[in-house]
C-alpha cells in the first residue's frame, strides 16, 4: 500500500501549521516561566510582610475607640520593636540548633584508666594506616611439609649450582688422557697403544687407528668393529661412558684400559682372569666370515642392561648370529 504525500499546497499548509504550533508552544513556555517567577517573588514578599501584617492587626486591637495621634504613634512604634525583637530571637534559636553539640565524655571508673589509654592509642592508630600483625608461630612445630616458596626457591638454586659444578667436574674428567692398548686383529696380533681423551667416541678412536695401518686406510670407520672383553662396543659410546658406569664385559672390566698379564693364567687356564685384555679392532667383513670360530664366536654387542657377576674367558659362545 502506497503513502499519500499530497500536493505542494498541502505541504506548505502543513509547514505553516507546524510553525504556528511551535510558536504557540514557545509562548506557553514563556508564560509558564513568568508565572513561576511571579509566585517566587510573592512568596519572598509574603515572608517579609507576615511580620508587618501581625503588627497592623495588633495595632488595630490596641487602638479601639478614640485615641490621640501621639498615643497611636507610640503604640505602633512599641509593637514594631516587639516584633523585631521576636524575629531576632527566632533567628538566634535557629542558629543555635544548627551548631553541633560537643560530645560529652562519659564518666569512667578509676580502674578504667588503663583501658582509656589503650582506646586513645587505638583511635590514633585509626587515623593512620593500621599495621597487620601476623599471629605468632610455634617454633617447635615441624612445618617442613608445608609449601614454602622461599625454601623451594633456595633449594632450586642449590640444585642448579650443584648441577653446574658437576658438569664442570665431568668436563675435566672427559679431558683427562688415557692410554688404550689395542691390536689390529686379523687372526694375528699387531698390538699398539694410543693416547686419547676419555671423552673420545669409539668411531673417533677408529679413525685414529685407521691412519696407523696401511691395510685400513681404504676402509671407513663404519666398516670397522671395536671389541673389548668379548663385547662389541657401539660407535656412539665414549670411553668416559664405560668408565663412569663401571661397565663390565664377558671376560673383564671395560673401565680399565691398561693391559697386565695375569701370571695365574700361566699356571691354571681354568682360573678367571681379573686383569683387562687388550682391545681388538677388526674389519666388519672379517668378523662376518669368522664369527663362528673362536674367539669371534664369543663376541656379542654390548648391552648395559645385562648384569655380569663373574668373568669368563671360555664358553658362552654366541651361536645365533
Coordinates of C-alpha atoms in Angstrom, one line a residue:
X1 CA 0.0 0.0 0.0
X2 CA 1.5 3.4 -1.1
X3 CA 1.6 6.5 1.1
X4 CA -0.3 9.7 0.1
X5 CA 2.1 12.6 0.2
X6 CA -0.4 15.4 -1.1
X7 CA 0.2 18.3 -3.4
X8 CA 2.6 21.2 -3.0
X9 CA -0.2 23.4 -1.4
X10 CA -0.8 20.7 1.2
X11 CA 2.9 20.6 2.1
X12 CA 3.1 24.4 2.6
X13 CA 0.0 24.3 4.7
X14 CA 1.4 21.6 6.9
X15 CA 4.6 23.6 7.3
X16 CA 2.7 26.7 8.4
X17 CA 0.7 24.7 10.9
X18 CA 3.9 23.2 12.3
X19 CA 5.4 26.7 12.6
X20 CA 2.3 28.0 14.3
X21 CA 2.3 25.1 16.7
X22 CA 6.0 25.8 17.6
X23 CA 5.2 29.5 18.2
X24 CA 2.3 28.6 20.4
X25 CA 4.4 26.1 22.4
X26 CA 7.1 28.8 22.8
X27 CA 4.6 31.4 24.1
X28 CA 3.2 28.8 26.5
X29 CA 6.7 28.1 28.0
X30 CA 7.3 31.8 28.4
X31 CA 4.0 32.3 30.2
X32 CA 4.7 29.4 32.4
X33 CA 8.1 30.7 33.3
X34 CA 6.7 34.2 34.0
X35 CA 4.1 32.8 36.4
X36 CA 6.7 30.8 38.3
X37 CA 8.9 33.9 38.7
X38 CA 5.9 35.8 40.0
X39 CA 5.0 33.2 42.5
X40 CA 8.6 33.1 43.7
X41 CA 8.6 36.9 44.2
X42 CA 5.3 36.8 46.0
X43 CA 6.4 34.0 48.3
X44 CA 9.5 36.0 49.2
X45 CA 7.4 39.2 49.8
X46 CA 5.0 37.2 52.0
X47 CA 7.8 36.1 54.3
X48 CA 8.8 39.7 54.9
X49 CA 5.2 41.0 55.0
X50 CA 4.0 38.5 57.6
X51 CA 5.6 40.3 60.5
X52 CA 4.2 43.7 59.2
X53 CA 0.6 42.2 59.0
X54 CA 0.9 41.0 62.6
X55 CA 1.9 44.5 63.7
X56 CA -1.1 46.0 61.9
X57 CA -3.5 43.5 63.5
X58 CA -2.2 44.1 67.0
X59 CA -2.3 47.9 66.4
X60 CA -5.9 47.8 65.4
X61 CA -6.8 45.8 68.5
X62 CA -4.8 48.1 70.8
X63 CA -6.4 51.4 69.4
X64 CA -10.1 50.6 69.6
X65 CA -12.1 53.8 70.1
X66 CA -10.8 57.4 70.2
X67 CA -7.0 57.5 70.5
X68 CA -4.8 60.6 70.1
X69 CA -2.2 60.6 67.4
X70 CA 0.7 60.6 69.8
X71 CA -0.6 57.5 71.6
X72 CA -1.3 55.8 68.2
X73 CA 2.2 56.6 67.0
X74 CA 3.9 55.5 70.3
X75 CA 1.8 52.2 70.3
X76 CA 2.8 51.5 66.7
X77 CA 6.5 52.0 67.5
X78 CA 6.3 49.7 70.5
X79 CA 4.6 46.9 68.5
X80 CA 7.2 47.2 65.7
X81 CA 10.1 47.0 68.2
X82 CA 8.5 44.0 69.9
X83 CA 8.0 42.2 66.5
X84 CA 11.6 43.0 65.5
X85 CA 12.9 41.6 68.8
X86 CA 10.8 38.5 68.4
X87 CA 12.1 37.9 64.9
X88 CA 15.7 38.3 66.1
X89 CA 15.1 35.8 68.9
X90 CA 13.8 33.3 66.4
X91 CA 16.9 33.7 64.3
X92 CA 19.1 33.1 67.3
X93 CA 17.3 29.9 68.2
X94 CA 17.5 28.6 64.7
X95 CA 21.3 29.3 64.6
X96 CA 21.8 27.5 67.9
X97 CA 20.0 24.4 66.6
X98 CA 22.5 24.2 63.7
X99 CA 25.5 24.2 65.9
X100 CA 26.7 20.6 66.6
X101 CA 26.6 19.8 70.3
X102 CA 30.0 18.9 71.7
X103 CA 30.5 15.2 72.6
X104 CA 30.1 14.8 76.4
X105 CA 32.7 12.4 77.7
X106 CA 31.3 9.5 79.7
X107 CA 32.3 9.1 83.3
X108 CA 34.7 6.3 83.8
X109 CA 35.8 4.4 86.9
X110 CA 39.3 4.6 88.2
X111 CA 40.3 1.1 87.1
X112 CA 39.3 2.0 83.5
X113 CA 42.2 4.5 83.1
X114 CA 44.4 1.9 81.5
X115 CA 41.6 1.0 79.1
X116 CA 41.2 4.7 78.2
X117 CA 44.9 4.9 77.3
X118 CA 44.5 1.8 75.1
X119 CA 41.4 3.3 73.5
X120 CA 43.4 6.5 72.8
X121 CA 46.1 4.6 71.2
X122 CA 43.7 2.7 69.0
X123 CA 42.0 5.9 67.9
X124 CA 45.3 7.4 66.9
X125 CA 46.2 4.3 65.0
X126 CA 42.9 4.5 63.1
X127 CA 43.9 7.9 61.7
X128 CA 46.9 6.3 60.0
X129 CA 47.5 3.0 58.4
X130 CA 47.0 0.1 60.7
X131 CA 49.8 -2.5 60.7
X132 CA 48.5 -6.0 60.3
X133 CA 50.1 -8.2 62.9
X134 CA 50.7 -11.8 62.0
X135 CA 49.9 -14.4 64.6
X136 CA 52.9 -15.9 66.4
X137 CA 54.3 -19.2 65.2
X138 CA 55.2 -22.1 67.4
X139 CA 58.9 -22.8 66.8
X140 CA 58.6 -26.4 68.0
X141 CA 56.1 -27.5 65.3
X142 CA 57.5 -29.2 62.2
X143 CA 56.4 -27.2 59.2
X144 CA 58.8 -28.7 56.6
X145 CA 55.8 -30.5 54.9
X146 CA 54.1 -27.1 54.2
X147 CA 54.8 -25.3 50.9
X148 CA 57.4 -22.6 51.3
X149 CA 58.2 -20.6 48.2
X150 CA 61.4 -19.1 49.7
X151 CA 62.7 -22.5 50.8
X152 CA 61.8 -24.1 47.4
X153 CA 63.5 -21.3 45.5
X154 CA 66.6 -21.7 47.6
X155 CA 66.7 -25.5 47.1
X156 CA 66.2 -24.9 43.3
X157 CA 69.2 -22.6 43.3
X158 CA 71.3 -25.1 45.2
X159 CA 70.4 -27.9 42.8
X160 CA 71.3 -25.7 39.8
X161 CA 74.6 -24.8 41.4
X162 CA 75.4 -28.4 42.2
X163 CA 74.4 -29.4 38.6
X164 CA 76.7 -26.7 37.1
X165 CA 79.6 -27.8 39.4
X166 CA 79.0 -31.5 38.5
X167 CA 79.0 -30.7 34.8
X168 CA 82.3 -28.8 35.1
X169 CA 83.9 -31.6 37.0
X170 CA 82.7 -34.1 34.4
X171 CA 84.2 -32.0 31.6
X172 CA 87.5 -32.1 33.4
X173 CA 87.2 -35.9 33.6
X174 CA 86.4 -36.2 29.9
X175 CA 89.5 -34.1 29.1
X176 CA 91.8 -36.5 31.0
X177 CA 94.1 -38.6 28.8
X178 CA 94.2 -42.4 28.9
X179 CA 96.3 -45.0 27.1
X180 CA 94.3 -47.5 25.1
X181 CA 96.1 -50.8 24.3
X182 CA 94.7 -52.5 21.2
X183 CA 95.6 -54.8 18.4
X184 CA 94.5 -54.8 14.8
X185 CA 93.1 -58.4 14.7
X186 CA 93.1 -60.3 11.5
X187 CA 93.9 -63.7 13.0
X188 CA 97.2 -62.5 14.3
X189 CA 98.1 -59.7 16.8
X190 CA 99.5 -56.2 16.0
X191 CA 99.4 -54.6 19.4
X192 CA 99.8 -50.9 19.8
X193 CA 99.0 -48.1 22.3
X194 CA 97.4 -44.7 21.6
X195 CA 96.6 -41.9 24.0
X196 CA 93.1 -40.3 23.7
X197 CA 90.8 -38.3 25.9
X198 CA 88.2 -40.1 28.0
X199 CA 85.5 -38.2 26.1
X200 CA 86.6 -39.6 22.8
X201 CA 83.9 -41.6 20.9
X202 CA 84.6 -45.1 19.6
X203 CA 84.2 -44.0 16.0
X204 CA 86.7 -41.2 16.5
X205 CA 89.1 -43.7 18.0
X206 CA 88.7 -46.0 15.0
X207 CA 89.5 -43.0 12.7
X208 CA 92.9 -42.7 14.5
X209 CA 93.5 -46.4 14.3
X210 CA 92.7 -46.4 10.5
X211 CA 95.6 -44.0 10.0
X212 CA 98.0 -46.3 11.8
X213 CA 97.6 -49.3 9.5
X214 CA 98.1 -49.2 5.7
X215 CA 95.6 -52.1 5.3
X216 CA 92.8 -50.0 7.0
X217 CA 93.2 -46.7 5.1
X218 CA 90.8 -47.7 2.4
X219 CA 88.1 -48.7 4.9
X220 CA 85.8 -46.3 6.6
X221 CA 85.3 -46.5 10.4
X222 CA 81.7 -47.6 9.8
X223 CA 83.1 -50.9 8.4
X224 CA 85.3 -51.5 11.5
X225 CA 84.4 -53.0 14.9
X226 CA 85.9 -52.3 18.3
X227 CA 85.9 -55.3 20.7
X228 CA 86.8 -55.2 24.4
X229 CA 86.5 -58.1 26.8
X230 CA 84.5 -60.1 24.2
X231 CA 81.8 -57.4 23.7
X232 CA 81.4 -55.2 20.6
X233 CA 81.2 -51.6 21.7
X234 CA 78.8 -49.4 19.7
X235 CA 80.4 -46.5 17.9
X236 CA 78.4 -43.8 19.7
X237 CA 79.8 -44.8 23.1
X238 CA 82.7 -42.9 24.7
X239 CA 85.4 -44.2 26.9
X240 CA 84.0 -41.9 29.6
X241 CA 80.6 -43.7 29.4
X242 CA 82.3 -47.0 30.1
X243 CA 84.5 -45.7 32.9
X244 CA 81.9 -43.8 34.9
X245 CA 79.4 -46.6 34.7
X246 CA 81.9 -49.3 35.7
X247 CA 80.8 -51.3 32.7
X248 CA 81.7 -55.0 32.5
X249 CA 82.4 -57.3 29.6
X250 CA 82.3 -61.0 29.4
X251 CA 85.9 -61.5 30.2
X252 CA 86.9 -58.4 32.2
X253 CA 86.1 -54.8 33.1
X254 CA 85.5 -52.2 30.4
X255 CA 86.8 -49.2 32.5
X256 CA 90.4 -50.5 32.7
X257 CA 92.3 -49.9 29.5
X258 CA 95.7 -50.9 30.8
X259 CA 96.9 -54.4 30.0
X260 CA 98.5 -56.6 32.7
X261 CA 99.5 -60.2 32.3
X262 CA 97.9 -62.5 34.9
X263 CA 100.5 -64.9 36.0
X264 CA 97.8 -67.2 37.3
X265 CA 96.8 -67.9 33.7
X266 CA 100.2 -69.4 33.0
X267 CA 99.7 -71.9 35.8
X268 CA 95.9 -72.6 35.5
X269 CA 94.0 -71.8 32.4
X270 CA 90.7 -72.6 34.2
X271 CA 91.0 -69.7 36.6
X272 CA 89.2 -66.5 35.8
X273 CA 91.3 -63.6 34.8
X274 CA 90.7 -60.3 36.6
X275 CA 93.0 -58.0 34.6
X276 CA 91.7 -56.4 31.4
X277 CA 92.7 -57.7 28.0
X278 CA 93.8 -55.6 25.0
X279 CA 91.1 -54.3 22.8
X280 CA 90.7 -55.6 19.3
X281 CA 90.0 -53.7 16.1
X282 CA 88.7 -55.8 13.2
X283 CA 87.1 -55.3 9.8
X284 CA 83.4 -56.0 9.7
X285 CA 83.7 -58.3 6.7
X286 CA 86.4 -60.4 8.6
X287 CA 84.0 -60.7 11.5
X288 CA 81.2 -61.9 9.2
X289 CA 83.4 -64.6 7.8
X290 CA 84.8 -65.8 11.1
X291 CA 82.0 -65.2 13.7
X292 CA 81.5 -69.0 14.0
X293 CA 85.2 -69.5 15.0
X294 CA 86.7 -68.8 18.4
X295 CA 87.3 -66.1 19.7
X296 CA 84.8 -64.3 17.4
X297 CA 82.1 -66.8 18.4
X298 CA 82.1 -65.3 21.9
X299 CA 81.6 -61.7 20.8
X300 CA 78.3 -60.0 21.3
X301 CA 77.1 -56.4 21.2
X302 CA 77.4 -54.6 24.5
X303 CA 74.2 -54.2 26.4
X304 CA 74.3 -52.0 29.6
X305 CA 71.2 -53.8 31.0
X306 CA 73.0 -57.1 31.1
X307 CA 74.4 -57.8 34.6
X308 CA 77.6 -59.8 34.8
X309 CA 78.5 -61.2 38.2
X310 CA 81.6 -63.1 37.0
X311 CA 84.1 -63.0 34.1
X312 CA 84.7 -66.0 31.8
X313 CA 87.3 -66.5 29.1
X314 CA 85.9 -69.6 27.6
X315 CA 82.4 -70.8 26.8
X316 CA 79.3 -68.7 26.3
X317 CA 79.7 -68.8 22.6
X318 CA 77.1 -66.9 20.6
X319 CA 75.6 -69.4 18.1
X320 CA 72.5 -67.4 17.0
X321 CA 74.3 -65.0 14.8

